């Protein structure tokens, strides 16, 4: 990468690793940071690096928009990945992914998904302090991504563009602008992408995401599993009419198409970039004297964190634990979001533990959605898979004895011979199944 220019890239995923290596004109790739182990970098990624392809780690679990301060271990892990990959920057999201815990004296909840931060002064103050903590912990610059949202917070005090502009002004953080997410928020929340682009500091853009989605019943779902639609390309054209972004990356996370289709989408993106000519910007004149430094904005006080934490915990609990929904929200959208979170959980668990859908067959999806209705995820998807299996066995499921025995053995192999106290009941149930043989 020269002079901060990334070029055209694609999200590297294990399912398309060989395809990514063959695609022509790929200048850089982005990897999901949490899926990379510094001591065991995938051979495909190492081959790309050896060819001079830049690799950028993209985090999904920091939750910088949450009420708690960033977790030191997660920051350390992200820093290690940046160093192991020789990355020029790292990226994360303007989102919260968990809530509850000691700050709010409530149960800890994991969303397993990126949820929107309310655009309020409290939330901005908390976010800015969290970003500064992250910046101090990372060996390279940090860029933050705007997210797609199905729901809007009531009582918001700023537009998306203004919120991002103030975040950059207070922290100096760079931006990862996802044009697909801007389109999503236009459909779902009526927010004009052009207005957002006009308000945000385009010179702070580190790179751009482009991805596909689909509209169902008036709701746009940012799936990353569909071709990039013309509406998203239109937002990219709007952005590139204002600034030449240092890099643009195609994201695809599921239902991977043939290599030729990915190559065609990359060619379309290059065509948009080549046909757009942002207005020439004259460099700002050098100041005759050093400007007086402005005092740093005040850090978020604990009261602001507590207010934000209570609000986020109430929302997340309604989405994943079946508690009453906050009245000010669009109740229909909350139901859509709640189901979307449960469906995503079922898909991720199926990838992490493919034996479960094999054992349960067609019953897997329905059984998991019933389990997830009021059983929130608390410590990641692998633990979620175990908890799901435990729940089924305690309930005497599945009904087929052979399937129940397979599920019992699957659980025992992963729980160990001496299960923890919290799993004693399921261990006894599992042992009883085997004794009855």
Short mmCIF file of C-alpha atoms in Angstrom, two decimals:
data_model
loop_
_atom_site.label_atom_id
_atom_site.label_comp_id
_atom_site.label_asym_id
_atom_site.label_seq_id
_atom_site.Cartn_x
_atom_site.Cartn_y
_atom_site.Cartn_z
CA UNK A 1 0.00 0.00 0.00
CA UNK A 2 1.47 3.37 -0.99
CA UNK A 3 0.68 6.75 0.50
CA UNK A 4 -2.43 5.43 2.26
CA UNK A 5 -4.00 4.15 -0.98
CA UNK A 6 -5.55 0.71 -0.66
CA UNK A 7 -7.24 0.31 -4.05
CA UNK A 8 -9.93 -2.28 -4.76
CA UNK A 9 -10.35 -5.21 -2.40
CA UNK A 10 -12.58 -8.03 -1.28
CA UNK A 11 -13.44 -9.59 2.06
CA UNK A 12 -11.37 -12.74 2.55
CA UNK A 13 -13.41 -15.68 3.80
CA UNK A 14 -12.28 -19.33 4.17
CA UNK A 15 -15.07 -20.49 1.83
CA UNK A 16 -13.69 -18.43 -1.06
CA UNK A 17 -9.99 -18.37 -0.13
CA UNK A 18 -8.79 -19.92 -3.40
CA UNK A 19 -11.14 -17.73 -5.43
CA UNK A 20 -9.80 -14.59 -3.77
CA UNK A 21 -6.25 -15.64 -4.65
CA UNK A 22 -7.21 -16.02 -8.32
CA UNK A 23 -9.30 -12.88 -8.74
CA UNK A 24 -7.54 -10.31 -10.92
CA UNK A 25 -6.74 -6.84 -9.62
CA UNK A 26 -7.29 -7.49 -5.90
CA UNK A 27 -5.10 -4.93 -4.16
CA UNK A 28 -6.06 -5.78 -0.59
CA UNK A 29 -8.28 -7.97 1.54
CA UNK A 30 -10.09 -7.61 4.82
CA UNK A 31 -10.28 -10.45 7.35
CA UNK A 32 -12.62 -10.82 10.32
CA UNK A 33 -10.23 -10.17 13.17
CA UNK A 34 -11.85 -12.63 15.59
CA UNK A 35 -11.38 -15.46 13.06
CA UNK A 36 -7.60 -14.99 12.83
CA UNK A 37 -5.11 -16.52 15.27
CA UNK A 38 -1.76 -14.66 15.19
CA UNK A 39 0.23 -17.89 15.49
CA UNK A 40 -1.81 -19.76 12.88
CA UNK A 41 -2.58 -17.35 10.04
CA UNK A 42 -4.33 -19.20 7.17
CA UNK A 43 -1.93 -20.23 4.40
CA UNK A 44 -4.07 -18.43 1.83
CA UNK A 45 -3.69 -15.15 3.72
CA UNK A 46 0.06 -15.68 4.00
CA UNK A 47 0.31 -16.28 0.26
CA UNK A 48 -1.58 -13.06 -0.40
CA UNK A 49 0.74 -11.16 1.92
CA UNK A 50 3.76 -12.63 0.17
CA UNK A 51 2.41 -11.18 -3.10
CA UNK A 52 2.21 -7.75 -1.51
CA UNK A 53 -1.54 -7.79 -0.89
CA UNK A 54 -2.44 -5.63 2.13
CA UNK A 55 -4.48 -7.37 4.85
CA UNK A 56 -6.72 -5.35 7.20
CA UNK A 57 -8.29 -6.92 10.33
CA UNK A 58 -11.95 -5.98 10.76
CA UNK A 59 -13.26 -6.44 14.30
CA UNK A 60 -16.87 -7.24 15.20
CA UNK A 61 -16.85 -7.75 18.97
CA UNK A 62 -15.37 -4.67 20.69
CA UNK A 63 -18.74 -2.97 21.11
CA UNK A 64 -17.27 0.53 21.33
CA UNK A 65 -20.79 2.00 21.37
CA UNK A 66 -21.69 0.09 24.52
CA UNK A 67 -21.91 1.61 27.97
CA UNK A 68 -18.90 -0.26 29.36
CA UNK A 69 -15.32 0.71 28.65
CA UNK A 70 -13.57 -1.49 26.06
CA UNK A 71 -12.41 -4.86 27.27
CA UNK A 72 -8.61 -4.91 27.63
CA UNK A 73 -8.29 -8.47 26.40
CA UNK A 74 -10.26 -7.77 23.22
CA UNK A 75 -8.15 -4.69 22.55
CA UNK A 76 -4.98 -6.68 23.10
CA UNK A 77 -6.19 -9.39 20.72
CA UNK A 78 -7.00 -6.84 18.02
CA UNK A 79 -3.58 -5.22 18.43
CA UNK A 80 -1.85 -8.60 18.13
CA UNK A 81 -3.69 -9.36 14.90
CA UNK A 82 -2.75 -6.01 13.39
CA UNK A 83 0.91 -6.65 14.18
CA UNK A 84 0.85 -10.26 12.99
CA UNK A 85 -0.65 -9.22 9.64
CA UNK A 86 1.51 -6.11 9.21
CA UNK A 87 -1.67 -4.09 8.77
CA UNK A 88 -1.66 -0.31 8.16
CA UNK A 89 -4.88 0.11 10.18
CA UNK A 90 -7.63 -1.79 11.97
CA UNK A 91 -11.38 -1.29 11.77
CA UNK A 92 -14.40 -1.79 14.01
CA UNK A 93 -18.03 -0.66 14.22
CA UNK A 94 -20.05 2.13 15.79
CA UNK A 95 -22.33 -0.28 17.60
CA UNK A 96 -23.07 -2.08 20.83
CA UNK A 97 -23.02 -5.87 20.94
CA UNK A 98 -23.65 -6.61 24.61
CA UNK A 99 -25.37 -5.03 27.60
CA UNK A 100 -26.17 -5.57 31.24
CA UNK A 101 -23.71 -6.66 33.89
CA UNK A 102 -22.35 -4.78 36.93
CA UNK A 103 -22.92 -1.30 35.49
CA UNK A 104 -26.67 -1.81 35.45
CA UNK A 105 -26.92 -4.57 38.08
CA UNK A 106 -28.65 -6.78 35.52
CA UNK A 107 -27.88 -10.02 33.73
CA UNK A 108 -25.18 -9.93 31.08
CA UNK A 109 -26.55 -10.27 27.54
CA UNK A 110 -24.84 -10.86 24.19
CA UNK A 111 -26.53 -9.77 20.98
CA UNK A 112 -24.38 -11.76 18.57
CA UNK A 113 -24.96 -8.86 16.21
CA UNK A 114 -24.19 -5.17 15.71
CA UNK A 115 -26.91 -2.96 17.18
CA UNK A 116 -27.29 0.82 16.68
CA UNK A 117 -26.12 3.39 19.20
CA UNK A 118 -28.62 6.14 20.06
CA UNK A 119 -27.49 9.44 18.52
CA UNK A 120 -27.61 11.38 21.75
CA UNK A 121 -25.09 13.51 23.63
CA UNK A 122 -24.75 10.85 26.31
CA UNK A 123 -24.03 8.11 23.78
CA UNK A 124 -21.60 10.31 21.86
CA UNK A 125 -19.64 11.17 25.01
CA UNK A 126 -19.39 7.49 25.97
CA UNK A 127 -18.42 6.46 22.43
CA UNK A 128 -15.71 9.14 22.19
CA UNK A 129 -14.12 8.06 25.47
CA UNK A 130 -14.23 4.40 24.42
CA UNK A 131 -12.65 5.28 21.06
CA UNK A 132 -9.83 7.19 22.73
CA UNK A 133 -9.15 4.19 25.00
CA UNK A 134 -9.00 1.94 21.93
CA UNK A 135 -6.75 4.33 20.02
CA UNK A 136 -4.29 4.36 22.91
CA UNK A 137 -4.20 0.55 22.93
CA UNK A 138 -3.72 -0.09 19.20
CA UNK A 139 -0.41 0.05 17.30
CA UNK A 140 -2.01 1.43 14.11
CA UNK A 141 -4.81 3.91 13.29
CA UNK A 142 -8.42 2.92 13.96
CA UNK A 143 -11.32 3.42 11.55
CA UNK A 144 -14.96 2.96 12.53
CA UNK A 145 -17.85 1.76 10.36
CA UNK A 146 -21.41 3.06 10.24
CA UNK A 147 -23.80 0.12 10.66
CA UNK A 148 -27.09 -0.93 9.10
CA UNK A 149 -30.12 -0.82 11.38
CA UNK A 150 -33.62 -2.24 11.41
CA UNK A 151 -34.69 -0.05 14.32
CA UNK A 152 -34.32 3.60 15.35
CA UNK A 153 -33.91 4.93 18.87
CA UNK A 154 -36.60 7.39 20.00
CA UNK A 155 -35.50 10.86 21.01
CA UNK A 156 -32.33 11.02 18.94
CA UNK A 157 -30.60 14.40 18.96
CA UNK A 158 -28.43 14.19 15.83
CA UNK A 159 -28.50 12.93 12.28
CA UNK A 160 -26.10 10.13 11.31
CA UNK A 161 -23.83 12.53 9.40
CA UNK A 162 -23.65 15.01 12.27
CA UNK A 163 -23.01 12.22 14.79
CA UNK A 164 -20.10 10.91 12.70
CA UNK A 165 -18.72 14.41 12.14
CA UNK A 166 -18.63 15.14 15.87
CA UNK A 167 -17.06 11.76 16.58
CA UNK A 168 -14.23 12.52 14.13
CA UNK A 169 -13.82 16.05 15.43
CA UNK A 170 -13.49 14.90 19.05
CA UNK A 171 -11.29 11.84 18.54
CA UNK A 172 -9.55 12.13 15.16
CA UNK A 173 -10.73 8.59 14.37
CA UNK A 174 -11.02 7.65 10.72
CA UNK A 175 -14.20 6.41 9.06
CA UNK A 176 -15.09 3.22 7.23
CA UNK A 177 -18.17 4.23 5.27
CA UNK A 178 -20.45 1.36 4.23
CA UNK A 179 -22.61 2.60 1.35
CA UNK A 180 -24.82 -0.49 1.61
CA UNK A 181 -25.55 0.45 5.22
CA UNK A 182 -26.43 4.00 4.17
CA UNK A 183 -28.93 2.53 1.71
CA UNK A 184 -30.27 0.19 4.39
CA UNK A 185 -30.90 3.11 6.73
CA UNK A 186 -32.60 5.00 3.90
CA UNK A 187 -35.13 2.18 3.39
CA UNK A 188 -35.57 1.29 7.07
CA UNK A 189 -35.30 4.69 8.72
CA UNK A 190 -35.92 7.22 5.95
CA UNK A 191 -32.44 8.72 6.23
CA UNK A 192 -31.16 10.33 3.02
CA UNK A 193 -27.68 8.98 2.12
CA UNK A 194 -26.81 12.19 0.29
CA UNK A 195 -27.57 14.24 3.41
CA UNK A 196 -25.40 11.97 5.54
CA UNK A 197 -22.51 12.22 3.07
CA UNK A 198 -22.86 16.00 2.91
CA UNK A 199 -22.59 16.26 6.70
CA UNK A 200 -19.71 13.93 7.41
CA UNK A 201 -16.01 14.82 6.93
CA UNK A 202 -15.21 12.89 3.76
CA UNK A 203 -11.50 13.57 4.18
CA UNK A 204 -11.59 11.23 7.21
CA UNK A 205 -12.68 8.23 5.12
CA UNK A 206 -10.14 5.38 5.32
CA UNK A 207 -12.05 3.13 2.93
CA UNK A 208 -15.52 2.10 1.78
CA UNK A 209 -17.60 -1.09 2.01
CA UNK A 210 -19.95 -2.24 -0.75
CA UNK A 211 -22.34 -5.16 -0.19
CA UNK A 212 -25.65 -6.66 -1.25
CA UNK A 213 -28.94 -7.12 0.53
CA UNK A 214 -32.61 -7.73 -0.09
CA UNK A 215 -35.91 -6.01 0.68
CA UNK A 216 -38.77 -7.96 2.27
CA UNK A 217 -42.07 -6.41 3.31
CA UNK A 218 -40.66 -2.91 3.20
CA UNK A 219 -37.61 -3.78 5.32
CA UNK A 220 -34.11 -3.88 3.85
CA UNK A 221 -31.96 -6.73 5.17
CA UNK A 222 -28.22 -6.18 4.91
CA UNK A 223 -27.47 -9.83 4.14
CA UNK A 224 -24.03 -9.74 2.51
CA UNK A 225 -25.40 -12.77 0.66
CA UNK A 226 -26.90 -11.12 -2.43
CA UNK A 227 -25.47 -9.28 -5.44
CA UNK A 228 -24.75 -5.58 -5.01
CA UNK A 229 -27.92 -3.77 -6.22
CA UNK A 230 -27.95 -0.64 -8.34
CA UNK A 231 -29.29 1.43 -5.42
CA UNK A 232 -26.11 0.72 -3.44
CA UNK A 233 -23.94 1.56 -6.44
CA UNK A 234 -25.82 4.85 -6.69
CA UNK A 235 -24.78 5.69 -3.12
CA UNK A 236 -21.19 4.79 -4.06
CA UNK A 237 -21.44 7.17 -7.02
CA UNK A 238 -22.72 9.90 -4.71
CA UNK A 239 -19.79 9.35 -2.36
CA UNK A 240 -17.18 9.28 -5.13
CA UNK A 241 -18.59 12.52 -6.56
CA UNK A 242 -17.47 14.14 -3.31
CA UNK A 243 -14.15 12.41 -2.62
CA UNK A 244 -11.85 9.77 -4.07
CA UNK A 245 -11.85 7.11 -1.34
CA UNK A 246 -8.46 5.51 -0.56
CA UNK A 247 -10.00 2.06 -0.91
CA UNK A 248 -13.23 0.26 -1.75
CA UNK A 249 -13.97 -3.31 -0.67
CA UNK A 250 -16.62 -5.82 -1.75
CA UNK A 251 -18.15 -7.78 1.14
CA UNK A 252 -19.72 -11.22 0.75
CA UNK A 253 -20.34 -13.46 3.77
CA UNK A 254 -22.73 -16.16 2.58
CA UNK A 255 -24.26 -17.83 -0.49
CA UNK A 256 -20.99 -17.28 -2.32
CA UNK A 257 -21.48 -16.96 -6.09
CA UNK A 258 -19.22 -18.36 -8.83
CA UNK A 259 -15.83 -16.76 -9.28
CA UNK A 260 -16.92 -15.01 -12.49
CA UNK A 261 -19.75 -13.24 -10.65
CA UNK A 262 -17.44 -11.93 -7.94
CA UNK A 263 -15.00 -10.76 -10.62
CA UNK A 264 -17.85 -8.98 -12.41
CA UNK A 265 -18.93 -7.19 -9.23
CA UNK A 266 -15.37 -6.03 -8.61
CA UNK A 267 -15.15 -4.80 -12.22
CA UNK A 268 -18.38 -2.84 -11.73
CA UNK A 269 -17.00 -1.21 -8.60
CA UNK A 270 -13.81 -0.24 -10.47
CA UNK A 271 -15.93 1.20 -13.25
CA UNK A 272 -17.82 3.40 -10.78
CA UNK A 273 -14.56 4.61 -9.28
CA UNK A 274 -13.04 5.38 -12.68
CA UNK A 275 -16.10 7.22 -13.96
CA UNK A 276 -16.46 9.42 -10.88
CA UNK A 277 -14.35 12.53 -10.64
CA UNK A 278 -14.71 14.37 -7.34
CA UNK A 279 -14.24 18.14 -7.45
CA UNK A 280 -10.69 19.33 -7.05
CA UNK A 281 -10.00 20.50 -3.54
CA UNK A 282 -7.30 23.13 -3.11
CA UNK A 283 -5.07 22.47 -0.11
CA UNK A 284 -5.82 24.59 2.92
CA UNK A 285 -3.39 27.52 3.33
CA UNK A 286 -0.70 27.14 5.94
CA UNK A 287 -1.55 29.09 9.11
CA UNK A 288 0.66 32.07 9.86
CA UNK A 289 0.95 30.99 13.48
CA UNK A 290 0.15 27.94 15.52
CA UNK A 291 -3.54 27.91 16.43
CA UNK A 292 -4.41 27.76 20.07
CA UNK A 293 -5.25 24.22 21.08
CA UNK A 294 -8.83 23.74 22.06
CA UNK A 295 -9.51 22.03 25.37
CA UNK A 296 -10.41 18.36 25.04
CA UNK A 297 -14.14 17.65 25.38
CA UNK A 298 -15.08 16.29 28.78
CA UNK A 299 -15.05 12.54 29.26
CA UNK A 300 -18.31 10.75 29.78
CA UNK A 301 -19.28 10.75 33.41
CA UNK A 302 -20.46 7.58 35.11
CA UNK A 303 -24.04 8.85 35.17
CA UNK A 304 -24.04 9.05 31.36
CA UNK A 305 -22.67 5.52 31.14
CA UNK A 306 -25.31 4.26 33.54
CA UNK A 307 -28.15 5.95 31.62
CA UNK A 308 -26.88 4.50 28.35
CA UNK A 309 -26.34 1.10 29.91
CA UNK A 310 -29.88 0.92 31.29
CA UNK A 311 -31.37 1.89 27.94
CA UNK A 312 -29.27 -0.61 25.99
CA UNK A 313 -29.93 -3.42 28.46
CA UNK A 314 -33.69 -2.83 28.26
CA UNK A 315 -33.62 -2.91 24.47
CA UNK A 316 -31.38 -5.98 24.20
CA UNK A 317 -33.38 -7.86 26.83
CA UNK A 318 -36.54 -7.26 24.81
CA UNK A 319 -34.80 -8.51 21.66
CA UNK A 320 -33.18 -11.68 23.03
CA UNK A 321 -34.75 -12.54 26.38
CA UNK A 322 -38.46 -12.01 25.74
CA UNK A 323 -38.92 -9.18 28.25
CA UNK A 324 -41.47 -6.42 27.54
CA UNK A 325 -40.33 -4.07 24.80
CA UNK A 326 -39.70 -0.38 25.58
CA UNK A 327 -42.89 1.44 24.54
CA UNK A 328 -41.22 4.25 22.58
CA UNK A 329 -39.83 1.89 19.94
CA UNK A 330 -41.59 0.70 16.79
CA UNK A 331 -42.96 -2.60 18.12
CA UNK A 332 -43.22 -4.20 14.68
CA UNK A 333 -39.59 -3.41 13.92
CA UNK A 334 -38.54 -4.81 17.28
CA UNK A 335 -40.25 -8.10 16.42
CA UNK A 336 -38.49 -8.17 13.04
CA UNK A 337 -35.14 -7.46 14.70
CA UNK A 338 -35.73 -10.06 17.40
CA UNK A 339 -36.45 -12.78 14.87
CA UNK A 340 -33.50 -11.72 12.73
CA UNK A 341 -31.18 -12.08 15.73
CA UNK A 342 -32.53 -15.56 16.50
CA UNK A 343 -32.21 -16.67 12.87
CA UNK A 344 -28.63 -15.41 12.75
CA UNK A 345 -27.85 -17.32 15.95
CA UNK A 346 -29.24 -20.50 14.43
CA UNK A 347 -27.12 -20.07 11.29
CA UNK A 348 -23.89 -19.32 13.14
CA UNK A 349 -24.39 -22.21 15.56
CA UNK A 350 -25.02 -24.48 12.57
CA UNK A 351 -21.67 -23.41 11.11
CA UNK A 352 -19.76 -23.76 14.38
CA UNK A 353 -21.41 -27.08 15.28
CA UNK A 354 -22.54 -28.63 11.97
CA UNK A 355 -23.30 -31.91 13.74
CA UNK A 356 -26.36 -30.35 15.37
CA UNK A 357 -28.38 -29.77 12.17
CA UNK A 358 -27.16 -33.17 10.95
CA UNK A 359 -28.51 -34.86 14.07
CA UNK A 360 -31.78 -32.92 14.21
CA UNK A 361 -32.46 -32.71 10.48
CA UNK A 362 -35.45 -30.58 9.55
CA UNK A 363 -36.29 -30.05 13.21
CA UNK A 364 -33.10 -28.03 13.83
CA UNK A 365 -34.28 -24.56 12.82
CA UNK A 366 -37.64 -24.71 14.61
CA UNK A 367 -36.10 -26.21 17.73
CA UNK A 368 -33.38 -23.57 17.86
CA UNK A 369 -35.78 -20.64 17.35
CA UNK A 370 -37.99 -21.99 20.14
CA UNK A 371 -34.93 -22.32 22.40
CA UNK A 372 -33.71 -18.80 21.55
CA UNK A 373 -37.08 -17.12 22.16
CA UNK A 374 -36.30 -16.36 25.80
CA UNK A 375 -32.81 -17.78 26.29
CA UNK A 376 -30.26 -15.08 25.48
CA UNK A 377 -26.71 -15.79 24.47
CA UNK A 378 -24.31 -14.98 27.30
CA UNK A 379 -20.81 -15.99 26.29
CA UNK A 380 -20.42 -16.57 22.57
CA UNK A 381 -21.66 -18.94 19.91
CA UNK A 382 -19.72 -22.05 20.98
CA UNK A 383 -21.23 -21.91 24.45
CA UNK A 384 -24.59 -21.24 22.78
CA UNK A 385 -24.30 -24.49 20.82
CA UNK A 386 -23.62 -26.42 24.03
CA UNK A 387 -26.48 -24.72 25.87
CA UNK A 388 -28.86 -25.57 23.02
CA UNK A 389 -27.87 -29.23 23.17
CA UNK A 390 -28.21 -29.24 26.97
CA UNK A 391 -31.68 -27.72 26.70
CA UNK A 392 -32.82 -30.38 24.22
CA UNK A 393 -31.53 -33.27 26.31
CA UNK A 394 -33.05 -31.99 29.53
CA UNK A 395 -36.38 -31.75 27.71
CA UNK A 396 -36.01 -35.34 26.44
CA UNK A 397 -35.45 -34.26 22.86
CA UNK A 398 -35.16 -35.21 20.11
CA UNK A 399 -37.90 -37.82 20.26
CA UNK A 400 -36.04 -40.28 18.04
CA UNK A 401 -33.91 -42.43 20.41
CA UNK A 402 -31.05 -42.81 17.92
CA UNK A 403 -30.87 -39.05 17.37
CA UNK A 404 -31.03 -38.44 21.12
CA UNK A 405 -28.17 -40.85 21.68
CA UNK A 406 -26.06 -39.12 18.99
CA UNK A 407 -26.78 -35.76 20.58
CA UNK A 408 -25.87 -37.14 24.01
CA UNK A 409 -22.52 -38.41 22.78
CA UNK A 410 -21.83 -35.13 20.97
CA UNK A 411 -22.50 -33.21 24.17
CA UNK A 412 -20.43 -35.58 26.35
CA UNK A 413 -17.41 -35.35 24.05
CA UNK A 414 -17.40 -31.57 24.41
CA UNK A 415 -18.43 -31.29 28.06
CA UNK A 416 -15.69 -33.64 29.29
CA UNK A 417 -15.83 -36.50 31.73
CA UNK A 418 -16.16 -34.19 34.73
CA UNK A 419 -18.75 -31.58 33.81
CA UNK A 420 -18.97 -28.29 35.62
CA UNK A 421 -21.58 -27.97 38.39
CA UNK A 422 -23.95 -25.98 36.23
CA UNK A 423 -24.15 -28.94 33.83
CA UNK A 424 -24.63 -31.70 36.42
CA UNK A 425 -28.31 -32.06 35.61
CA UNK A 426 -27.72 -32.48 31.90
CA UNK A 427 -24.84 -34.90 32.58
CA UNK A 428 -27.17 -37.11 34.58
CA UNK A 429 -29.75 -36.94 31.80
CA UNK A 430 -27.13 -37.84 29.22
CA UNK A 431 -25.86 -40.76 31.32
CA UNK A 432 -29.41 -42.03 31.76
CA UNK A 433 -29.86 -42.15 28.00
CA UNK A 434 -26.78 -44.36 27.63
CA UNK A 435 -27.73 -46.61 30.55
CA UNK A 436 -31.12 -47.30 28.96
CA UNK A 437 -29.45 -48.76 25.85
#
